[in-house]
Amino acid sequence: ETGVTQSPTHLIKTRGQQVTLRCSSQSGHNTVSWYQQALGQGPQFIFQYYREEENGRGNFPPRFSGLQFPNYSSELNVNALELDDSALYLCASSWAGWTDTQYFGPGTRLTVL
Amino acid sequence: ELKVEQNPLFLSMQEGKNYTIYCNYSTTSDRLYWYRQDPGKSLESLFVLLSNGAVKQEGRLMASLDTKARLSTLHITAAVHDLSATYFCAVDTNRGSTLGRLYFGRGTQLTVWP
């Protein structure tokens, strides 16, 4: 049991809409990363937050944005949804340290119609 | 950009047999991870390998790392059905104290049959 939770589990949206996905990190973890996993692919890094500041970003457009809150919960917001945004979105929390591992939540399955 | 290649992508093996999954990466890495993913589920951490020559074992799985060859292997010994899953390797190139991004391979879908 990693202690990382995500909501909602599944979500269906239409093109052009906006969506907010939520993640609750494992207690004590100060770093959260978000990944997008398309069907049959490995997860792709979207961005990472460390102590409420963005700490790195992958090759995703600005319509993907995030927030991390003082209680280490976080959000991923996606504006102007496109069909290709359909994927499993995973958050991973960790304590910033040399040997620590990123622990993944169960994911949110987003379908864009 | 760092590339991570796994092979094979699909592996079907009989119970009791041994096999190895390979993970190559294109540039120097600080850490290499192996994760397991069951259908419709999230990623479960299996191993973290931190240095050249590192070897870790858990049950029927053993992972090793050769940083000079930029190669990691995940060896399966005497496979059982419960090992059926998709296995991912991932590398982390961050050189600071905070964790960086993980670059994942495409995964190896393992099916173990009786």
Coordinates of N, CA and C in Angstrom, one line a residue:
Chain A
E1 N 0.9 -1.2 0.0 CA 0.0 0.0 0.0 C 0.9 1.2 0.0
T2 N 0.9 2.0 -1.1 CA 1.7 3.2 -1.2 C 1.2 4.4 -0.6
G3 N -0.1 4.5 -0.4 CA -0.7 5.6 0.2 C -1.0 6.8 -0.7
V4 N -0.7 6.6 -2.0 CA -1.0 7.7 -3.0 C -2.4 7.4 -3.6
T5 N -3.2 8.4 -3.5 CA -4.6 8.2 -4.0 C -4.8 9.3 -5.1
Q6 N -5.7 8.9 -6.0 CA -6.1 9.8 -7.1 C -7.6 9.8 -7.3
S7 N -8.1 10.9 -7.8 CA -9.5 11.0 -8.1 C -9.7 11.9 -9.3
P8 N -10.8 11.6 -10.1 CA -11.6 10.4 -10.0 C -10.9 9.2 -10.6
T9 N -11.5 8.1 -10.6 CA -10.9 6.9 -11.2 C -11.1 6.9 -12.7
H10 N -12.2 7.3 -13.1 CA -12.5 7.4 -14.6 C -13.2 8.7 -14.9
L11 N -13.0 9.2 -16.1 CA -13.6 10.5 -16.4 C -13.8 10.5 -18.0
I12 N -15.0 11.0 -18.4 CA -15.2 11.1 -19.8 C -15.5 12.6 -20.1
K13 N -14.8 13.1 -21.1 CA -15.0 14.5 -21.4 C -15.1 14.6 -23.0
T14 N -15.5 15.8 -23.4 CA -15.5 16.0 -24.9 C -14.5 17.0 -25.2
R15 N -14.1 17.0 -26.5 CA -13.1 17.9 -27.0 C -13.4 19.3 -26.6
G16 N -12.4 20.1 -26.3 CA -12.5 21.5 -25.9 C -12.8 21.7 -24.5
Q17 N -13.2 20.7 -23.7 CA -13.5 20.9 -22.3 C -12.3 21.0 -21.5
Q18 N -12.4 21.3 -20.2 CA -11.3 21.4 -19.3 C -11.5 20.3 -18.2
V19 N -10.4 19.8 -17.7 CA -10.5 18.8 -16.7 C -9.5 19.0 -15.6
T20 N -9.9 18.6 -14.3 CA -9.0 18.7 -13.2 C -8.9 17.3 -12.6
L21 N -7.7 16.9 -12.5 CA -7.4 15.6 -11.8 C -6.7 15.8 -10.5
R22 N -7.0 15.0 -9.5 CA -6.4 15.2 -8.2 C -5.6 14.1 -7.7
C23 N -4.6 14.4 -6.8 CA -3.7 13.4 -6.3 C -3.4 13.8 -4.8
S24 N -3.4 12.8 -4.0 CA -3.1 13.0 -2.6 C -1.8 12.2 -2.4
S25 N -0.7 12.9 -2.0 CA 0.6 12.2 -1.9 C 0.6 11.4 -0.6
Q26 N 1.6 10.5 -0.6 CA 1.9 9.7 0.6 C 2.3 10.7 1.7
S27 N 1.9 10.4 2.9 CA 2.3 11.3 4.0 C 3.8 11.5 4.1
G28 N 4.2 12.8 4.2 CA 5.6 13.1 4.3 C 6.3 13.4 3.0
H29 N 5.7 13.0 1.9 CA 6.3 13.2 0.6 C 6.2 14.7 0.2
N30 N 7.3 15.3 -0.3 CA 7.2 16.7 -0.7 C 7.4 16.9 -2.2
T31 N 7.4 15.8 -2.9 CA 7.6 15.9 -4.4 C 6.5 15.1 -5.0
V32 N 5.9 15.7 -6.0 CA 4.9 15.0 -6.8 C 5.2 15.1 -8.3
S33 N 5.0 14.1 -9.0 CA 5.2 14.1 -10.5 C 4.0 13.5 -11.1
W34 N 3.7 14.1 -12.3 CA 2.6 13.6 -13.1 C 3.1 13.0 -14.4
Y35 N 2.4 11.9 -14.8 CA 2.8 11.2 -16.0 C 1.5 10.9 -16.8
Q36 N 1.7 10.8 -18.1 CA 0.6 10.4 -19.0 C 1.0 9.1 -19.6
Q37 N 0.1 8.1 -19.5 CA 0.4 6.8 -20.1 C -0.7 6.5 -21.2
A38 N -0.3 6.6 -22.4 CA -1.2 6.2 -23.5 C -1.3 4.7 -23.6
L39 N -2.3 4.2 -24.2 CA -2.5 2.7 -24.3 C -1.3 2.0 -24.9
G40 N -0.8 1.0 -24.3 CA 0.3 0.3 -24.9 C 1.7 1.0 -24.8
Q41 N 1.8 2.1 -24.1 CA 3.0 2.8 -24.0 C 3.5 2.9 -22.6
G42 N 4.7 3.3 -22.4 CA 5.2 3.6 -21.1 C 4.8 5.0 -20.7
P43 N 4.8 5.3 -19.4 CA 4.4 6.7 -18.9 C 5.3 7.7 -19.5
Q44 N 4.8 8.9 -19.8 CA 5.5 10.1 -20.2 C 5.4 11.2 -19.2
F45 N 6.6 11.7 -18.8 CA 6.7 12.7 -17.8 C 6.0 14.0 -18.3
I46 N 5.1 14.5 -17.4 CA 4.4 15.8 -17.7 C 5.1 16.9 -17.0
F47 N 5.1 16.9 -15.6 CA 5.9 17.8 -14.8 C 6.0 17.3 -13.4
Q48 N 6.8 18.0 -12.6 CA 7.1 17.7 -11.2 C 7.0 18.9 -10.4
Y49 N 6.4 18.8 -9.2 CA 6.4 19.9 -8.2 C 7.1 19.4 -7.0
Y50 N 7.9 20.4 -6.5 CA 8.7 20.2 -5.3 C 8.4 21.4 -4.4
R51 N 7.9 21.1 -3.2 CA 7.5 22.2 -2.2 C 6.8 23.3 -2.9
E52 N 5.7 22.9 -3.7 CA 4.7 23.8 -4.3 C 5.3 24.6 -5.5
E53 N 6.5 24.3 -5.9 CA 7.0 25.0 -7.1 C 7.3 24.0 -8.2
E54 N 7.0 24.4 -9.5 CA 7.3 23.5 -10.6 C 8.8 23.2 -10.7
N55 N 9.2 22.0 -10.8 CA 10.6 21.6 -10.7 C 11.0 20.8 -11.9
G56 N 10.4 21.1 -13.0 CA 10.8 20.4 -14.2 C 9.5 20.1 -15.0
R57 N 9.7 20.1 -16.3 CA 8.5 19.9 -17.2 C 8.9 19.1 -18.4
G58 N 8.1 18.2 -18.9 CA 8.3 17.4 -20.1 C 7.8 18.1 -21.3
N59 N 7.7 17.4 -22.4 CA 7.3 18.0 -23.7 C 5.8 18.1 -23.8
F60 N 5.1 18.8 -22.9 CA 3.7 19.0 -23.0 C 3.4 20.4 -23.1
P61 N 2.3 20.8 -23.8 CA 2.0 22.2 -24.1 C 1.5 22.9 -22.8
P62 N 1.5 24.2 -22.8 CA 1.0 25.0 -21.6 C -0.4 24.7 -21.1
R63 N -1.2 24.1 -22.0 CA -2.6 23.8 -21.5 C -2.6 22.7 -20.5
F64 N -1.4 22.1 -20.3 CA -1.3 21.2 -19.1 C -0.6 22.0 -18.0
S65 N -1.3 22.1 -16.9 CA -0.8 22.9 -15.8 C -1.1 22.2 -14.5
G66 N -0.4 22.6 -13.5 CA -0.5 21.9 -12.2 C -0.4 22.8 -11.0
L67 N -0.8 22.3 -9.9 CA -0.6 22.9 -8.6 C -0.3 21.9 -7.5
Q68 N 0.5 22.3 -6.6 CA 0.8 21.5 -5.4 C 0.5 22.3 -4.2
F69 N -0.2 21.7 -3.2 CA -0.7 22.5 -2.1 C 0.1 22.2 -0.8
P70 N 0.0 23.0 0.2 CA 0.9 22.8 1.4 C 0.7 21.4 2.0
N71 N -0.5 20.9 1.9 CA -0.7 19.5 2.5 C -0.2 18.4 1.5
Y72 N 0.5 18.8 0.5 CA 1.1 17.9 -0.5 C 0.1 17.2 -1.4
S73 N -1.1 17.6 -1.4 CA -2.1 17.2 -2.4 C -1.7 18.0 -3.7
S74 N -2.2 17.6 -4.8 CA -1.8 18.3 -6.0 C -2.9 18.1 -7.1
E75 N -2.9 18.9 -8.1 CA -3.9 18.9 -9.2 C -3.1 18.9 -10.5
L76 N -3.7 18.3 -11.5 CA -3.3 18.4 -12.9 C -4.5 19.0 -13.6
N77 N -4.3 20.1 -14.3 CA -5.4 20.7 -15.1 C -5.0 20.6 -16.6
V78 N -6.0 20.3 -17.4 CA -5.8 20.2 -18.8 C -6.9 21.0 -19.4
N79 N -6.6 22.1 -20.2 CA -7.5 22.9 -20.9 C -7.6 22.5 -22.4
A80 N -8.7 22.9 -23.0 CA -8.9 22.6 -24.4 C -8.6 21.2 -24.8
L81 N -9.3 20.2 -24.2 CA -9.0 18.8 -24.4 C -9.0 18.4 -25.8
E82 N -8.1 17.6 -26.2 CA -8.0 17.0 -27.5 C -8.1 15.5 -27.4
L83 N -8.5 14.9 -28.5 CA -8.7 13.4 -28.5 C -7.5 12.7 -28.0
D84 N -6.3 13.2 -28.4 CA -5.0 12.5 -28.0 C -4.7 12.6 -26.5
D85 N -5.5 13.4 -25.8 CA -5.3 13.5 -24.4 C -5.9 12.3 -23.6
S86 N -6.6 11.4 -24.4 CA -7.2 10.2 -23.8 C -6.0 9.3 -23.3
A87 N -6.0 9.0 -22.0 CA -4.8 8.3 -21.5 C -5.1 8.0 -20.0
L88 N -4.2 7.2 -19.4 CA -4.2 7.0 -18.0 C -3.2 8.1 -17.4
Y89 N -3.7 8.8 -16.4 CA -2.8 9.9 -15.8 C -2.4 9.4 -14.4
L90 N -1.1 9.3 -14.2 CA -0.6 8.8 -13.0 C 0.1 9.9 -12.2
C91 N -0.1 10.0 -11.0 CA 0.8 10.8 -10.1 C 1.7 9.9 -9.3
A92 N 2.8 10.5 -9.0 CA 3.8 9.7 -8.2 C 4.4 10.6 -7.2
S93 N 4.4 10.2 -5.9 CA 5.0 11.0 -4.9 C 6.2 10.4 -4.3
S94 N 7.1 11.3 -3.8 CA 8.3 10.9 -3.2 C 8.8 11.9 -2.3
W95 N 9.8 11.5 -1.5 CA 10.5 12.4 -0.6 C 11.8 12.7 -1.3
A96 N 12.1 14.0 -1.6 CA 13.3 14.3 -2.4 C 14.5 13.8 -1.6
G97 N 15.1 12.7 -2.1 CA 16.3 12.2 -1.5 C 17.0 11.3 -2.5
W98 N 18.2 11.1 -2.3 CA 19.1 10.4 -3.3 C 18.6 9.0 -3.6
T99 N 18.1 8.3 -2.6 CA 17.8 6.9 -2.9 C 16.3 6.6 -2.9
D100 N 15.5 7.7 -2.8 CA 14.0 7.4 -2.7 C 13.4 7.1 -4.0
T101 N 12.3 6.4 -3.9 CA 11.6 5.9 -5.1 C 10.3 6.7 -5.3
Q102 N 9.9 6.8 -6.5 CA 8.6 7.5 -6.8 C 7.5 6.4 -6.6
Y103 N 6.5 6.7 -5.8 CA 5.4 5.8 -5.6 C 4.2 6.3 -6.3
F104 N 3.7 5.4 -7.2 CA 2.6 5.8 -8.1 C 1.2 5.5 -7.4
G105 N 0.3 6.4 -7.8 CA -1.1 6.2 -7.4 C -1.8 5.3 -8.4
P106 N -3.1 5.0 -8.2 CA -3.8 4.1 -9.1 C -4.1 4.7 -10.4
G107 N -4.0 6.0 -10.6 CA -4.3 6.6 -11.9 C -5.7 7.0 -12.1
T108 N -5.9 7.9 -13.1 CA -7.2 8.4 -13.6 C -7.2 8.1 -15.0
R109 N -8.3 7.4 -15.4 CA -8.4 7.0 -16.9 C -9.3 8.1 -17.5
L110 N -8.7 8.9 -18.4 CA -9.4 10.0 -19.0 C -9.7 9.6 -20.5
T111 N -11.0 9.7 -20.8 CA -11.4 9.5 -22.2 C -12.0 10.8 -22.8
V112 N -11.5 11.2 -23.9 CA -11.9 12.4 -24.6 C -12.7 12.0 -25.8
L113 N -13.9 12.4 -25.9 CA -14.7 12.0 -27.1 C -14.9 13.2 -28.1
Chain B
E1 N 17.3 13.8 -26.3 CA 16.5 13.3 -25.2 C 16.8 11.8 -24.9
L2 N 16.8 11.5 -23.7 CA 17.2 10.1 -23.3 C 16.2 9.1 -23.9
K3 N 16.7 8.0 -24.5 CA 15.9 7.0 -25.0 C 16.0 5.7 -24.2
V4 N 14.9 5.0 -23.9 CA 15.0 3.8 -23.2 C 14.3 2.7 -24.0
E5 N 15.0 1.7 -24.3 CA 14.5 0.6 -25.1 C 14.4 -0.7 -24.4
Q6 N 13.3 -1.3 -24.4 CA 13.2 -2.7 -23.8 C 12.9 -3.7 -24.9
N7 N 13.5 -4.9 -24.6 CA 13.1 -6.0 -25.5 C 13.2 -7.3 -24.7
P8 N 12.3 -8.2 -25.0 CA 11.3 -8.1 -26.0 C 10.1 -7.2 -25.5
L9 N 9.2 -6.8 -26.4 CA 8.0 -6.1 -26.0 C 6.9 -7.1 -25.5
F10 N 6.9 -8.3 -26.1 CA 6.0 -9.3 -25.7 C 6.8 -10.6 -25.4
L11 N 6.4 -11.2 -24.3 CA 7.1 -12.5 -23.9 C 6.0 -13.4 -23.4
S12 N 6.0 -14.6 -24.1 CA 5.1 -15.7 -23.6 C 6.0 -16.8 -23.2
M13 N 5.8 -17.2 -22.0 CA 6.7 -18.3 -21.5 C 6.0 -19.3 -20.7
Q14 N 6.5 -20.5 -20.7 CA 5.9 -21.6 -19.9 C 6.3 -21.5 -18.5
E15 N 5.4 -21.9 -17.6 CA 5.8 -22.0 -16.2 C 7.0 -22.9 -16.0
G16 N 7.9 -22.5 -15.1 CA 9.1 -23.2 -14.8 C 10.3 -22.8 -15.7
K17 N 10.1 -22.1 -16.7 CA 11.2 -21.6 -17.6 C 11.9 -20.4 -17.1
N18 N 13.1 -20.1 -17.6 CA 13.8 -18.9 -17.3 C 13.9 -18.0 -18.5
Y19 N 13.9 -16.7 -18.2 CA 14.0 -15.7 -19.3 C 14.6 -14.4 -18.8
T20 N 15.1 -13.6 -19.7 CA 15.6 -12.3 -19.4 C 15.0 -11.2 -20.2
I21 N 14.7 -10.1 -19.5 CA 14.2 -8.9 -20.2 C 15.4 -7.9 -20.2
Y22 N 15.6 -7.2 -21.3 CA 16.7 -6.3 -21.5 C 16.2 -4.9 -21.6
C23 N 17.0 -4.0 -21.0 CA 16.7 -2.6 -21.0 C 17.9 -1.8 -21.3
N24 N 17.9 -1.1 -22.5 CA 19.1 -0.3 -22.9 C 18.6 1.2 -22.8
Y25 N 19.6 2.0 -22.4 CA 19.3 3.4 -22.4 C 20.4 4.2 -23.0
S26 N 20.1 5.4 -23.5 CA 21.0 6.1 -24.4 C 22.0 7.0 -23.8
T27 N 21.9 7.4 -22.5 CA 22.8 8.3 -21.9 C 23.0 7.9 -20.5
T28 N 24.0 8.6 -19.9 CA 24.4 8.2 -18.5 C 23.2 8.4 -17.6
S29 N 23.0 7.5 -16.7 CA 21.8 7.5 -15.8 C 22.3 7.4 -14.3
D30 N 21.6 8.1 -13.4 CA 21.9 8.0 -12.0 C 21.3 6.8 -11.4
R31 N 20.1 6.6 -11.8 CA 19.3 5.5 -11.2 C 18.5 4.8 -12.2
L32 N 18.3 3.5 -12.0 CA 17.5 2.7 -12.9 C 16.5 1.9 -12.0
Y33 N 15.2 2.0 -12.5 CA 14.1 1.4 -11.8 C 13.4 0.3 -12.6
W34 N 12.9 -0.7 -11.9 CA 12.0 -1.6 -12.6 C 10.7 -1.6 -11.9
Y35 N 9.6 -1.5 -12.7 CA 8.3 -1.4 -12.2 C 7.4 -2.5 -12.8
R36 N 6.4 -2.9 -12.1 CA 5.5 -3.9 -12.6 C 4.1 -3.3 -12.7
Q37 N 3.4 -3.6 -13.7 CA 2.0 -3.0 -13.9 C 1.1 -4.2 -14.3
D38 N 0.0 -4.4 -13.5 CA -1.0 -5.3 -13.8 C -2.1 -4.6 -14.6
P39 N -2.8 -5.3 -15.4 CA -3.8 -4.7 -16.3 C -4.8 -3.8 -15.5
G40 N -4.9 -2.6 -16.0 CA -5.8 -1.6 -15.3 C -5.3 -1.1 -14.0
K41 N -4.1 -1.4 -13.6 CA -3.6 -1.0 -12.3 C -2.4 0.0 -12.5
S42 N -2.0 0.5 -11.3 CA -0.9 1.4 -11.4 C 0.5 0.7 -11.4
L43 N 1.5 1.4 -11.2 CA 2.9 0.9 -11.2 C 3.4 0.5 -9.8
E44 N 3.9 -0.7 -9.7 CA 4.5 -1.1 -8.5 C 6.0 -1.2 -8.6
S45 N 6.6 -0.5 -7.6 CA 8.1 -0.5 -7.7 C 8.7 -1.9 -7.3
L46 N 9.6 -2.4 -8.1 CA 10.2 -3.7 -7.9 C 11.7 -3.5 -7.4
F47 N 12.5 -2.7 -8.1 CA 13.9 -2.6 -7.8 C 14.3 -1.2 -8.1
V48 N 15.3 -0.7 -7.3 CA 16.0 0.5 -7.7 C 17.5 0.1 -7.7
L49 N 18.2 0.4 -8.8 CA 19.6 0.1 -9.0 C 20.4 1.4 -9.1
L50 N 21.4 1.5 -8.3 CA 22.0 2.8 -8.1 C 23.5 2.9 -8.6
S51 N 24.1 1.8 -8.8 CA 25.5 1.8 -9.2 C 25.9 0.7 -10.1
N52 N 27.0 0.9 -10.8 CA 27.5 -0.2 -11.7 C 27.7 -1.5 -11.0
G53 N 27.2 -2.5 -11.6 CA 27.3 -3.9 -11.0 C 26.3 -4.2 -10.0
A54 N 25.4 -3.3 -9.7 CA 24.3 -3.5 -8.7 C 23.5 -4.7 -9.1
V55 N 23.2 -5.6 -8.2 CA 22.3 -6.7 -8.4 C 21.3 -6.8 -7.2
K56 N 20.0 -6.9 -7.6 CA 19.0 -7.1 -6.5 C 18.1 -8.2 -6.9
Q57 N 17.7 -8.9 -5.9 CA 16.8 -10.1 -6.1 C 15.6 -10.1 -5.1
E58 N 14.5 -10.5 -5.7 CA 13.3 -10.6 -4.9 C 12.5 -11.8 -5.4
G59 N 12.5 -12.8 -4.7 CA 11.8 -14.0 -5.2 C 12.4 -14.5 -6.5
R60 N 11.5 -14.7 -7.5 CA 12.0 -15.2 -8.8 C 12.5 -14.2 -9.7
L61 N 12.6 -12.9 -9.3 CA 13.1 -11.8 -10.1 C 14.5 -11.4 -9.6
M62 N 15.4 -11.1 -10.6 CA 16.7 -10.6 -10.2 C 17.0 -9.5 -11.3
A63 N 17.4 -8.3 -10.8 CA 17.7 -7.2 -11.7 C 19.2 -6.9 -11.5
S64 N 19.8 -6.5 -12.6 CA 21.2 -6.1 -12.6 C 21.4 -4.9 -13.4
L65 N 22.6 -4.2 -13.2 CA 22.8 -2.9 -13.9 C 24.3 -2.9 -14.3
D66 N 24.5 -2.6 -15.6 CA 25.8 -2.3 -16.1 C 25.8 -0.9 -16.7
T67 N 26.4 0.0 -16.0 CA 26.3 1.4 -16.4 C 27.2 1.7 -17.6
K68 N 28.3 0.9 -17.7 CA 29.2 1.1 -18.8 C 28.5 0.7 -20.2
A69 N 27.8 -0.3 -20.1 CA 27.1 -0.8 -21.3 C 25.7 -0.1 -21.4
R70 N 25.3 0.6 -20.4 CA 24.0 1.3 -20.3 C 22.9 0.2 -20.5
L71 N 23.0 -0.8 -19.7 CA 22.1 -2.0 -19.9 C 21.7 -2.5 -18.5
S72 N 20.4 -2.8 -18.4 CA 19.9 -3.4 -17.2 C 19.2 -4.7 -17.7
T73 N 19.2 -5.7 -16.8 CA 18.5 -6.9 -17.2 C 17.5 -7.3 -16.0
L74 N 16.4 -7.9 -16.3 CA 15.5 -8.4 -15.3 C 15.4 -9.9 -15.7
H75 N 15.9 -10.7 -14.8 CA 15.9 -12.2 -15.0 C 14.8 -12.8 -14.3
I76 N 14.1 -13.7 -15.0 CA 13.0 -14.4 -14.3 C 13.4 -15.9 -14.2
T77 N 13.3 -16.4 -13.0 CA 13.7 -17.8 -12.8 C 12.5 -18.6 -12.4
A78 N 12.3 -19.7 -13.1 CA 11.3 -20.7 -12.9 C 9.9 -19.9 -12.8
A79 N 9.5 -19.4 -13.9 CA 8.4 -18.5 -14.0 C 7.1 -19.2 -13.5
V80 N 6.2 -18.4 -12.8 CA 4.9 -18.9 -12.4 C 3.9 -17.9 -12.9
H81 N 2.6 -18.4 -13.0 CA 1.6 -17.6 -13.6 C 1.4 -16.2 -12.9
D82 N 1.7 -16.1 -11.6 CA 1.5 -14.8 -10.9 C 2.4 -13.7 -11.4
L83 N 3.5 -14.1 -12.1 CA 4.4 -13.1 -12.7 C 3.8 -12.4 -13.9
S84 N 2.7 -12.9 -14.5 CA 2.2 -12.3 -15.7 C 1.8 -10.9 -15.4
A85 N 2.4 -10.0 -16.2 CA 2.2 -8.5 -16.0 C 3.0 -7.8 -17.0
T86 N 2.9 -6.5 -17.0 CA 3.8 -5.7 -17.9 C 4.9 -5.1 -17.0
Y87 N 6.2 -5.3 -17.4 CA 7.3 -4.8 -16.7 C 8.0 -3.6 -17.4
F88 N 8.2 -2.6 -16.7 CA 8.8 -1.4 -17.2 C 10.2 -1.1 -16.6
C89 N 11.1 -0.7 -17.4 CA 12.3 -0.1 -16.8 C 12.2 1.4 -17.0
A90 N 12.8 2.1 -16.1 CA 12.8 3.6 -16.1 C 14.1 4.1 -15.6
V91 N 14.6 5.2 -16.2 CA 15.9 5.8 -15.8 C 15.6 7.2 -15.3
D92 N 16.5 7.7 -14.4 CA 16.4 9.0 -13.8 C 17.7 9.6 -14.0
T93 N 17.8 10.8 -14.7 CA 19.1 11.4 -15.0 C 19.5 12.5 -14.1
N94 N 18.6 12.8 -13.1 CA 18.9 14.0 -12.3 C 20.1 13.8 -11.5
R95 N 21.0 14.8 -11.4 CA 22.2 14.6 -10.7 C 22.2 15.4 -9.4
G96 N 21.1 16.0 -9.0 CA 21.0 16.8 -7.8 C 20.4 16.0 -6.7
S97 N 20.0 16.6 -5.7 CA 19.4 15.9 -4.5 C 17.9 15.6 -4.7
T98 N 17.3 16.4 -5.5 CA 15.9 16.2 -5.8 C 15.7 15.2 -6.9
L99 N 14.7 14.5 -6.9 CA 14.4 13.5 -7.9 C 14.1 14.2 -9.2
G100 N 14.5 13.7 -10.3 CA 14.2 14.2 -11.6 C 13.1 13.4 -12.3
R101 N 13.1 13.6 -13.5 CA 12.0 12.9 -14.3 C 12.5 11.4 -14.6
L102 N 11.5 10.6 -14.7 CA 11.7 9.2 -15.1 C 11.4 9.1 -16.6
Y103 N 12.3 8.4 -17.3 CA 12.1 8.1 -18.7 C 11.8 6.6 -18.7
F104 N 10.7 6.2 -19.3 CA 10.3 4.8 -19.3 C 10.5 4.2 -20.6
G105 N 10.7 2.9 -20.6 CA 10.6 2.1 -21.8 C 9.2 1.8 -22.1
R106 N 9.0 1.1 -23.2 CA 7.6 0.8 -23.7 C 7.0 -0.3 -22.9
G107 N 7.8 -1.0 -22.1 CA 7.3 -2.1 -21.3 C 7.4 -3.5 -22.0
T108 N 7.5 -4.5 -21.2 CA 7.5 -5.9 -21.7 C 6.3 -6.6 -21.1
Q109 N 5.4 -7.0 -22.0 CA 4.2 -7.7 -21.6 C 4.5 -9.2 -21.4
L110 N 4.5 -9.7 -20.2 CA 4.9 -11.1 -19.9 C 3.6 -11.9 -19.6
T111 N 3.5 -13.0 -20.3 CA 2.4 -13.9 -20.1 C 3.0 -15.3 -19.8
V112 N 2.7 -15.8 -18.6 CA 3.2 -17.1 -18.2 C 2.1 -18.1 -18.3
W113 N 2.3 -19.2 -19.0 CA 1.2 -20.2 -19.2 C 1.6 -21.5 -18.7
P114 N 0.7 -22.4 -18.3 CA 1.0 -23.7 -17.6 C 1.7 -24.6 -18.5

